[in-house]
Coordinates of C-alpha atoms in Angstrom, one line a residue:
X228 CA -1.4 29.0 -9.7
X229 CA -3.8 27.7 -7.5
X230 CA -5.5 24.5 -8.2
X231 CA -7.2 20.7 -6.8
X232 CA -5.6 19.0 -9.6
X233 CA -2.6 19.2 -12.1
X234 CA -0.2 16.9 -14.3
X235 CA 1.9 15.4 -13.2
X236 CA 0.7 14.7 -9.7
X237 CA -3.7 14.6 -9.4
X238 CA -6.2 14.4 -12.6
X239 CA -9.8 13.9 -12.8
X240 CA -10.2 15.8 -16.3
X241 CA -8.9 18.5 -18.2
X242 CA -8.3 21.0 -15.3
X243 CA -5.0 19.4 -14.5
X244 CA -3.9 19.2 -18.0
X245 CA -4.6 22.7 -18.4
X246 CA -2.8 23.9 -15.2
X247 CA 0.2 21.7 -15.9
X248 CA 1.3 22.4 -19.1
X249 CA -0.2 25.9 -18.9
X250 CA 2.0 27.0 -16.1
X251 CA 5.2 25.3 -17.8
X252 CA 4.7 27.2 -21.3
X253 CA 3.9 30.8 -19.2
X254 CA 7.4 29.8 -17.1
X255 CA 9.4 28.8 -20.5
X256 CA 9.1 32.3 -21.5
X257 CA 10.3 34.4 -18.8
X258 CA 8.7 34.0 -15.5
X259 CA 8.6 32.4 -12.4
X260 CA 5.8 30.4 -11.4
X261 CA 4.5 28.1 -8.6
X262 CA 1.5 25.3 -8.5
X263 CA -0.2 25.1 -4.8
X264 CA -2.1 22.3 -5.3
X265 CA -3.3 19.4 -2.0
X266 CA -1.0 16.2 -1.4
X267 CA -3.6 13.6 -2.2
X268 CA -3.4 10.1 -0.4
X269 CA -2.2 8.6 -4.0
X270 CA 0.7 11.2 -4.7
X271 CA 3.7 9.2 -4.1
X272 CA 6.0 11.9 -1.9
X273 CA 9.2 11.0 -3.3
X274 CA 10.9 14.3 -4.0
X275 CA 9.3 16.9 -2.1
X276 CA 10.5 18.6 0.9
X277 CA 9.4 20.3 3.4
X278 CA 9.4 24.3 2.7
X279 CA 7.7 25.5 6.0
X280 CA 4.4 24.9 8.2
X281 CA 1.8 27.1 8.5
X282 CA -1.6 27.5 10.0
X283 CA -5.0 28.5 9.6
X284 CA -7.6 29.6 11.4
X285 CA -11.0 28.1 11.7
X286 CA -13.9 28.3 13.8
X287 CA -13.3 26.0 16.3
X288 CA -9.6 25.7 16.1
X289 CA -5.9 26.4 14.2
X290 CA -5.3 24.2 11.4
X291 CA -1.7 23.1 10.7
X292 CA -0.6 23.0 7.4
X293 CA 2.2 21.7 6.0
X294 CA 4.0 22.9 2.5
X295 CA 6.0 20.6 0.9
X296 CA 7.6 21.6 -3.0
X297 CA 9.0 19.9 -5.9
X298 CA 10.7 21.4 -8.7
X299 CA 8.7 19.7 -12.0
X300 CA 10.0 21.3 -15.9
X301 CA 11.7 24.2 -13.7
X302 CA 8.4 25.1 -11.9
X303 CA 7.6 24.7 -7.9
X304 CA 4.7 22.6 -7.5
X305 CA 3.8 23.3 -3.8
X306 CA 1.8 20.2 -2.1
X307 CA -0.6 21.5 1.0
X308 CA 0.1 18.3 3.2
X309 CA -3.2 17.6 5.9
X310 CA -5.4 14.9 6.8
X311 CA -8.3 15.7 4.8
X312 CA -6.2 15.8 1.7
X313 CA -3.5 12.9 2.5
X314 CA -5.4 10.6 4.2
X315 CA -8.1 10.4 1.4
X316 CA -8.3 8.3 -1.4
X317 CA -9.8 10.5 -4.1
X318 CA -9.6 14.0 -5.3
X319 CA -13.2 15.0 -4.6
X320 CA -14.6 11.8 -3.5
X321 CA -14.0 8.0 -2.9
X322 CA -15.5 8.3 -6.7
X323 CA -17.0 10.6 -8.8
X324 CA -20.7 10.0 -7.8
X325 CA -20.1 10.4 -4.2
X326 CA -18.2 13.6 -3.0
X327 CA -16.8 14.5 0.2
X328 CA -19.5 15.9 3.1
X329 CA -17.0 17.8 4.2
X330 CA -15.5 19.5 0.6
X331 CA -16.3 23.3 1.0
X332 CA -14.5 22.9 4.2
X333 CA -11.8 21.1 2.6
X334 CA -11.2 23.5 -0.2
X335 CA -11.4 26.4 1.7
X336 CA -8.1 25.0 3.6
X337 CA -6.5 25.4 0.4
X338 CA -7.7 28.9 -0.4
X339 CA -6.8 29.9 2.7
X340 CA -3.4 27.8 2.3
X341 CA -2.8 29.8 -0.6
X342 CA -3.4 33.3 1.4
X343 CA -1.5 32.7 4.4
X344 CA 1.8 31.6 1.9
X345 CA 1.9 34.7 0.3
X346 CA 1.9 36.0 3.6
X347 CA 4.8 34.6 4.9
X348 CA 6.8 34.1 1.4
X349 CA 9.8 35.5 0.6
X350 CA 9.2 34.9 -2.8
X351 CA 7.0 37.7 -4.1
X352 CA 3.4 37.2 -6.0
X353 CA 2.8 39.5 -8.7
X354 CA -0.6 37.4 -9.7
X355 CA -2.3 34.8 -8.0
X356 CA -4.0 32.6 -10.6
X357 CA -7.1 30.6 -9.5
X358 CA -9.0 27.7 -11.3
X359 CA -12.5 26.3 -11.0
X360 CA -14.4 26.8 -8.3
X361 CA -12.4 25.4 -5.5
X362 CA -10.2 27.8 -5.8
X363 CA -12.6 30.5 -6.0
X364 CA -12.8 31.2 -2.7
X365 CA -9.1 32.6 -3.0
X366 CA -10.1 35.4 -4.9
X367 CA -12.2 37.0 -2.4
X368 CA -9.5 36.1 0.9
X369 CA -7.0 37.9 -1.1
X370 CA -9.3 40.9 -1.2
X371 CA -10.1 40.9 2.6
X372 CA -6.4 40.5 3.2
X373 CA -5.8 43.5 1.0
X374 CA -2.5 41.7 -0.7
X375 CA -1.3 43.5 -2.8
X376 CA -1.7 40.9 -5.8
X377 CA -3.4 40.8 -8.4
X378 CA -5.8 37.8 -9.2
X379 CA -7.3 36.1 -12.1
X380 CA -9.7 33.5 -11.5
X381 CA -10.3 30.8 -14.9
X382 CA -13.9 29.1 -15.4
X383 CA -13.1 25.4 -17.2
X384 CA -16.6 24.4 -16.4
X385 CA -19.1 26.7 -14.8
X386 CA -21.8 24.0 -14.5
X387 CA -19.5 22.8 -11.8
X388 CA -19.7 25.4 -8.8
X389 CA -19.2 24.0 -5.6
X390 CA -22.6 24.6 -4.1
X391 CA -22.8 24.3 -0.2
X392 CA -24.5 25.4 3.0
X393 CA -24.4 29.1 4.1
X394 CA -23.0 27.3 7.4
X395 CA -19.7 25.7 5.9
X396 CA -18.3 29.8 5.6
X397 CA -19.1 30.1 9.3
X398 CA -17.4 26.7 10.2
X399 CA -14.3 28.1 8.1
X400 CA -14.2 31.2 9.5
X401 CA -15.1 33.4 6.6
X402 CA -17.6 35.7 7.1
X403 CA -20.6 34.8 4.5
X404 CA -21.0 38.3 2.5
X405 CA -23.7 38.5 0.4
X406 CA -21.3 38.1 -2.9
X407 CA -20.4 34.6 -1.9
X408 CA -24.1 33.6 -1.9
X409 CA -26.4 32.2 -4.4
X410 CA -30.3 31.8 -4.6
X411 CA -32.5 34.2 -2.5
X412 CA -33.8 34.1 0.7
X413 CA -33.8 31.4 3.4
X414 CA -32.3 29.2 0.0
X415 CA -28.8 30.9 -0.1
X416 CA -26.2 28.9 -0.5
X417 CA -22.7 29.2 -0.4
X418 CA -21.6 29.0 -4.0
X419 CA -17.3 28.7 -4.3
X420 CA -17.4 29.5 -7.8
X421 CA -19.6 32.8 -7.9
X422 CA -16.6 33.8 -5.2
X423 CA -14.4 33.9 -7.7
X424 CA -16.5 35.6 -10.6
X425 CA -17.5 38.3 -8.1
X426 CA -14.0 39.4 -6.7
X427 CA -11.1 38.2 -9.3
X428 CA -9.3 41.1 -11.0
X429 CA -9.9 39.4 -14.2
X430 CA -11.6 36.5 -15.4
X431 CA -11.0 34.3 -18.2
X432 CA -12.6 30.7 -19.6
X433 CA -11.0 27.9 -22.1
X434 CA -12.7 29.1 -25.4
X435 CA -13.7 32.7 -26.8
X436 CA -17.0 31.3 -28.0
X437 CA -18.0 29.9 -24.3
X438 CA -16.7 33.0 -23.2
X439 CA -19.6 34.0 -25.1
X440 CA -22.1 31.7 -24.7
X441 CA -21.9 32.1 -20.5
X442 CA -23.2 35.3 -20.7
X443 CA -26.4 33.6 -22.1
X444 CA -29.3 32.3 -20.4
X445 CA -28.6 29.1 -22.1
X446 CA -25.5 28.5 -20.7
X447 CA -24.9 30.6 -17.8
X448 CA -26.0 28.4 -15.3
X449 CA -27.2 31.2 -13.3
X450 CA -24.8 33.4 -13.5
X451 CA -25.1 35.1 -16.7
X452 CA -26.2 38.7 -15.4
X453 CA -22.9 38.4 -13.0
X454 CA -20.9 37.4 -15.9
X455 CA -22.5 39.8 -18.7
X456 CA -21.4 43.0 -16.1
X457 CA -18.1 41.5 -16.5
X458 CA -17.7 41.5 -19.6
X459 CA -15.3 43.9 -20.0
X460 CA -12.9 41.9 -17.8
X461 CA -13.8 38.5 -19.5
X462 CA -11.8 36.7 -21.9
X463 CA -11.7 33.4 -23.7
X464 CA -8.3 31.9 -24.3
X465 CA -8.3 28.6 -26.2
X466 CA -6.4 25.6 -24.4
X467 CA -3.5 24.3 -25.8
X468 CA -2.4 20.3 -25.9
X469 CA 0.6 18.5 -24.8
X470 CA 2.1 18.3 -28.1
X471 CA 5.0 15.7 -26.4
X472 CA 2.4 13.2 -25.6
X473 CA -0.1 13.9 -28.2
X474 CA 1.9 13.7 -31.6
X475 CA 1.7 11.1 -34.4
X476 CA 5.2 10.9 -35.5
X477 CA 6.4 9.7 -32.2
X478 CA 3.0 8.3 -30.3
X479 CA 4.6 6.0 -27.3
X480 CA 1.3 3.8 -27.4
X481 CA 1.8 2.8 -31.4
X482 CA 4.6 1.9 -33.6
X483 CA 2.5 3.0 -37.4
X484 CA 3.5 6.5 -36.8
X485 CA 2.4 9.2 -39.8
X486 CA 2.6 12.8 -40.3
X487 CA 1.2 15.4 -43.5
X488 CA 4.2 14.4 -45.6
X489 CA 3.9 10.5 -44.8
X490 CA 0.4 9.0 -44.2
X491 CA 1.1 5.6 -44.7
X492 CA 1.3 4.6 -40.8
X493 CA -1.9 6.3 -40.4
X494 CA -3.6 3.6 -43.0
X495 CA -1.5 0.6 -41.6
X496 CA -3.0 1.7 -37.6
X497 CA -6.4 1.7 -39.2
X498 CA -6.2 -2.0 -40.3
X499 CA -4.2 -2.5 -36.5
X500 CA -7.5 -1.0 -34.6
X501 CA -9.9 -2.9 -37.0
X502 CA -8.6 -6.2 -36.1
X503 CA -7.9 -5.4 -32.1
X504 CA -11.7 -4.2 -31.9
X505 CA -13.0 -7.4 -33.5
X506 CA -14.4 -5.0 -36.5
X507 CA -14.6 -6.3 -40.2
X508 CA -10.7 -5.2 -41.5
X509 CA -11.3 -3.1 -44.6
X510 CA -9.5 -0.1 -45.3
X511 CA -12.6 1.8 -47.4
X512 CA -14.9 2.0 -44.6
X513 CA -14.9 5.3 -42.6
X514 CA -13.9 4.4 -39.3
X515 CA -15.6 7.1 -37.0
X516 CA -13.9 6.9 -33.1
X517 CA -15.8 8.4 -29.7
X518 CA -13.8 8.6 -26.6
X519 CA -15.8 10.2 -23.7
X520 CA -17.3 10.7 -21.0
X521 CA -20.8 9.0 -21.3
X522 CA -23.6 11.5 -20.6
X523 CA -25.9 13.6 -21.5
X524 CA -23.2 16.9 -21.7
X525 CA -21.6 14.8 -24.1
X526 CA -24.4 14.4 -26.6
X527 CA -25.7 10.7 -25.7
X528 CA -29.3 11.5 -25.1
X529 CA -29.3 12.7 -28.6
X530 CA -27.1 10.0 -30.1
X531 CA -28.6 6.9 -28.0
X532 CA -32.7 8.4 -27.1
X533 CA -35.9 8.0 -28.9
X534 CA -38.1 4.6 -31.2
X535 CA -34.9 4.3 -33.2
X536 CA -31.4 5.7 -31.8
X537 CA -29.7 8.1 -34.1
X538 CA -26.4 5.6 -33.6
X539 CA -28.9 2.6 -34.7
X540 CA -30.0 4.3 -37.3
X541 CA -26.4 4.5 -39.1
X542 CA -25.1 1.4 -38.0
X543 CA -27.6 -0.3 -39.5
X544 CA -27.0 0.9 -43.0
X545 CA -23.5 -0.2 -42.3
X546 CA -22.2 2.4 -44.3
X547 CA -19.3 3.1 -41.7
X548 CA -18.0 1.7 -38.3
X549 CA -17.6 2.9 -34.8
X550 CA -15.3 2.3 -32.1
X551 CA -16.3 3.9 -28.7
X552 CA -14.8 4.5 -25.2
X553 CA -16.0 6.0 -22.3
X554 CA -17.5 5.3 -19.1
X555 CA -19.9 7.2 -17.3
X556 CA -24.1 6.5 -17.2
X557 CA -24.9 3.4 -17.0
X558 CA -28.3 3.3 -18.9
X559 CA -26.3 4.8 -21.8
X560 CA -24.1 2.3 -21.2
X561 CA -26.4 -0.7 -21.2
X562 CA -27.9 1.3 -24.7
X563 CA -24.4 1.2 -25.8
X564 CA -23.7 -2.4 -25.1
X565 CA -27.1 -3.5 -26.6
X566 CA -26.4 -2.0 -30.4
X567 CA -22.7 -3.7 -29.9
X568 CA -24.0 -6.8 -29.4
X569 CA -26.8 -6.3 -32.5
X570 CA -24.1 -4.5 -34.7
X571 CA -20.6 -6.1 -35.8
X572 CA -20.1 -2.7 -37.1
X573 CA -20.1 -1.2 -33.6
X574 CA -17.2 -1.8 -30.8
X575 CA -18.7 -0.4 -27.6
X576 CA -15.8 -0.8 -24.6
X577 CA -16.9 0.6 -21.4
X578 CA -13.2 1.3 -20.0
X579 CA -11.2 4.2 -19.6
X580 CA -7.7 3.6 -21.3
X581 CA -4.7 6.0 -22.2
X582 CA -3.0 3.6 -24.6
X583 CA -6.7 2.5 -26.4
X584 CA -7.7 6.6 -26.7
X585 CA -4.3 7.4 -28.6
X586 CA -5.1 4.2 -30.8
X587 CA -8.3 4.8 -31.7
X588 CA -7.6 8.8 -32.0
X589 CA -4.6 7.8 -34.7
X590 CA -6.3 5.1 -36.4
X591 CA -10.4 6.4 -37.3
X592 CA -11.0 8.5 -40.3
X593 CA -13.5 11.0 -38.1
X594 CA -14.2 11.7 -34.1
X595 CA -17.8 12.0 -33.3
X596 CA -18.6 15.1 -30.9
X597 CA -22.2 15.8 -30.4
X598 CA -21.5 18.0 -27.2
X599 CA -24.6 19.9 -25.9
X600 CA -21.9 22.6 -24.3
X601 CA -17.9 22.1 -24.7
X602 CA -16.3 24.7 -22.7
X603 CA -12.9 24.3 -24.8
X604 CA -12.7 20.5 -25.6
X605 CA -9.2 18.5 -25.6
X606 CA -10.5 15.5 -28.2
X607 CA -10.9 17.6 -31.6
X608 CA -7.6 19.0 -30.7
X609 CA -6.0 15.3 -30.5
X610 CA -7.9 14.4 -33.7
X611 CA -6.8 17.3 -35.6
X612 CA -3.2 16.8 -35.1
X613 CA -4.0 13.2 -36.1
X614 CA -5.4 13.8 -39.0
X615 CA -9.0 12.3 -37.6
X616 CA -11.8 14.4 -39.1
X617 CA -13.7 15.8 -35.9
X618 CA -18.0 15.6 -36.2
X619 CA -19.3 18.6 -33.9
X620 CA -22.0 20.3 -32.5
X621 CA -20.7 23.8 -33.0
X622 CA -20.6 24.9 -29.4
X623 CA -17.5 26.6 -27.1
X624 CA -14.1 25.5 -28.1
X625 CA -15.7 23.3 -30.8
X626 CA -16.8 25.9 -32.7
X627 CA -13.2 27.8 -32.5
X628 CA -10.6 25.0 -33.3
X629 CA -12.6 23.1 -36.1
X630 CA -12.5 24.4 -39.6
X631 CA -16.1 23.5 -41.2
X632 CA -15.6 21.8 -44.3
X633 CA -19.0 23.2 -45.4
X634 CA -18.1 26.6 -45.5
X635 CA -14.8 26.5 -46.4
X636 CA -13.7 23.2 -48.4
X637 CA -10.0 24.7 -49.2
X638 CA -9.2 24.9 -45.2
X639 CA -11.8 23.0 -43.9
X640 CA -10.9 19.9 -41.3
X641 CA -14.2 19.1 -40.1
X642 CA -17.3 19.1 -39.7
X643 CA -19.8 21.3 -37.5
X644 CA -23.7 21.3 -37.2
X645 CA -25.8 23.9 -35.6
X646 CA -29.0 22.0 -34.2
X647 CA -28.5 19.4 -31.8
X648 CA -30.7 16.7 -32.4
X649 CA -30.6 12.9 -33.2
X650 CA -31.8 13.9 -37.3
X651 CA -28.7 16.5 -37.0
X652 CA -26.3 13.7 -36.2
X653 CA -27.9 10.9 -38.6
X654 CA -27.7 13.5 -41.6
X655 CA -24.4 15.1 -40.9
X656 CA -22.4 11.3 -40.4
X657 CA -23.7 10.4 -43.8
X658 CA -22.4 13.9 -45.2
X659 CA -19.1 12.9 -43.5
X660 CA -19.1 9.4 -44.9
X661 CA -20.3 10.3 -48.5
X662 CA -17.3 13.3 -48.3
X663 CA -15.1 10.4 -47.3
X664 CA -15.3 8.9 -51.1
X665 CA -14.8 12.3 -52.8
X666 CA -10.8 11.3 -52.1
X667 CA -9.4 14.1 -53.5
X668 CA -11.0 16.9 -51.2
X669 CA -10.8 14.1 -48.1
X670 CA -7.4 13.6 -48.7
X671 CA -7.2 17.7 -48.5
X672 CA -8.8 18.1 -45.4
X673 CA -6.9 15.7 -43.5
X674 CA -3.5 17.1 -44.8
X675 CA -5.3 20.6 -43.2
X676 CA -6.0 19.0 -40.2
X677 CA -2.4 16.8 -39.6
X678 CA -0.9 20.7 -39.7
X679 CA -2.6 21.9 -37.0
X680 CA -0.9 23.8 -34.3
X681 CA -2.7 23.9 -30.7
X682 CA 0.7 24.5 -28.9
X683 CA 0.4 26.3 -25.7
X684 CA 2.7 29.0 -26.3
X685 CA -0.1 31.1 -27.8
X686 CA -2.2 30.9 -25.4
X687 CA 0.9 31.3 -22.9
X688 CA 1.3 35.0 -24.1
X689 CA -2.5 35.7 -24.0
X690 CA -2.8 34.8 -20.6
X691 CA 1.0 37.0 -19.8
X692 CA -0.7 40.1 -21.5
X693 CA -3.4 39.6 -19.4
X694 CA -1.2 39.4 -16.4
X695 CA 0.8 42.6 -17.8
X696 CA -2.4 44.5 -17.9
X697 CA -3.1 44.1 -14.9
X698 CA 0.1 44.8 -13.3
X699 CA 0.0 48.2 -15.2
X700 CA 2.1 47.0 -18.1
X701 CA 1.2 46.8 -22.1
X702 CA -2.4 48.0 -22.2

């Protein structure tokens, strides 16, 4: 596996969640893998050792490299130990709106990390595994080094693609074919994640609907005619969670633990998370919970735009109440803060908390998603298995891991809407509020959603009979 960031070491999102537990389930059952991922200024060394040092070539001079491993769950996370990685305080930048100058350059160290291991190895690669776009790169040097892996490269996002200069390839010393360029013209650009759609062996995303979906003009970002003629070596695998860390019976970050058979903790956390986010405490009011990311992806335009905001609009009638988390734009945020402090029915808290998301995910009755796009989406998993009623946009992952409650009450755990827009979300929370006093078919769906399974070991053998295939294996 090649990746920037993975549990339990680096994490700016879901990436590292992905790669972490992802390459633990596929090693449970049979194989051998290895993480290369960069030693980041923050990673505390304790525990690795030295493996070997290698170098690199660039244009103006050899790059040493040093490889560094640490047996994690009984897989080798390898730690590429330089300068630009070590002596840097963040993964992709100082923060997340101001990325590294230097980042193609930076990640194509790691690709080319990656390469030159193999290499020298003893330990042989049967599939090199790359994720996001810096790691694309990887998929292409394997092909000009003609190793003899095979390589599957994984979209989590493609609106991220790591988009440089034309120049950056020259200064790395990778000569700029026309399949690592996007745009036309004097406006090509290097573009890190198009090197990996174009060369990989096979290529696979977090969801089967966005596998879908990126082959649209909608959502392909550009890259939809590339992606649609690859079709045939394109799938969508569904994440998985991390079932130790997210389960209600034995949540670390709260005592009132619940499961299908016993609810009871479940209503007790409810009254718990009224009272700690200053909300009236009444256990008859749906409690509705947002944690994200606060931007227009995630649905706030929508929720937060126009004469009277969608999330105005239902506070008001104070039919329900919200608690919601996140951090991100800050004109959303100022919107957010202003209905807050108009609405006692609204908790607005601007943080980013582990220990408040597994609260507010155990104690609401329903988790508002109004995604514009969700490649796969972690949250409506971790509200499922908490018996939290997910509100979605039916988009990507969204639309594969919630049951719609509208077209299938028996099985049902959620609900899903079709149009994005801020009369979609005012009409569907009232549906979800006026369902949550129909007890008997309420009650149902959250028994449906508490026995949800999103376990990676599924996914773990989708991703092995991919590697199988390829490998000339089970067709």
């Amino acid at each position: 596996m090649l990746t920037s960031e993975t549990v339990p070491f680096s994490k700016s999102g879901g990436l590292a969640d992905v790669v972490g537990a992802l390459s633990s389930s596929i090693n449970k059952i049979g194989n051998s893998v290895k993480v290369m991922m960069p030693l980041y200024g923050f990673i505390d060394k304790k525990g690795f050792k030295k493996e070997r040092t290698i170098t690199v070539s660039t244009l103006s001079k050899e790059e040493t490299i040093t490889i560094l491993v640490k047996k994690v769950q009984k897989v080798d996370y390898l730690a590429i130990d330089h300068p630009l990685f070590s002596a840097r305080k963040g993964i992709y930048g100082d923060t997340s709106f101001s990325p590294y100058s230097d980042n193609a350059y930076r990640f194509l160290l790691l690709s080319k990390a990656a390469i030159e291991y193999i290499k020298q190895s003893d330990w042989k690669v049967d599939v090199l595994h790359a994720h996001d776009w810096t790691a694309g790169p990887a998929m292409y040097l394997a092909k000009e080094e003609k190793l003899k892996v095979k390589t599957v490269f994984t979209i989590h996002n493609l609106a991220y693609q790591g988009d440089f200069s034309r120049f950056d390839l020259i200064r790395s010393n990778v000569k700029p074919t026309e399949k690592l360029l996007s745009g036309k013209g004097l406006e090509k650009r290097f573009n890190m994640l198009k090197s990996g759609l174009e060369y990989a062996d096979h290529i696979t995303t977090v969801s089967p609907t966005y596998a879908k979906e990126i082959q649209t003009a909608e959502q392909g970002c550009g890259l939809n005619d590339l992606l649609k003629s690859r079709s045939n070596t394109l799938s969508g695998i569904l994440n998985g969670i991390d079932k130790k860390e997210w389960n209600p019976k034995k949540d670390v970050f709260f005592e009132e633990h619940f499961s299908a058979k016993d609810q009871s903790g479940k209503a007790k956390l409810k009254l718990k998370a009224q009272k700690m986010f200053n909300l009236a405490v009444n256990p008859d009011i749906p409690l509705i919970g947002m944690i994200s990311r606060i931007a227009d992806q995630k649905g706030f335009h929508e929720l937060l735009d126009g004469d009277v905001p969608a999330l105005e609009k239902i506070a008001r009638e104070g039919k329900c109440q919200f608690i919601i988390i996140g951090t991100g734009d800050k004109r959303y945020e100022d919107k957010l803060k202003d209905i807050g402090a108009r609405f006692d029915n609204v908790s607005v808290n601007i943080v980013f908390s582990q220990e408040l998301s597994h609260i507010v995910e155990g104690a609401c009755d329903y988790f508002l998603m109004p995604s514009r796009y969700e490649p796969c989406g972690l949250n409506q998993m971790y509200s499922l298995v908490y018996g939290t009623l997910p509100i979605a946009h039916k988009t990507g992952g969204l639309a594969d891991s919630i049951i719609n409650i509208n077209e299938d009450i028996i099985h049902g755990n959620g609900f899903l809407f079709e149009e994005l827009s801020p009369n979609s979300i005012y009409n569907i929370v009232n549906q979800a509020i006026t369902f949550y006093n129909d007890k008997v078919h309420f009650t149902e769906a959250r028994i449906n959603a508490l026995k949800s399974d999103f376990s990676w070991n599924e996914s773990a053998e989708e991703y092995i009979k991919i590697y199988g295939k390829l490998l000339g294996g089970t067709k």
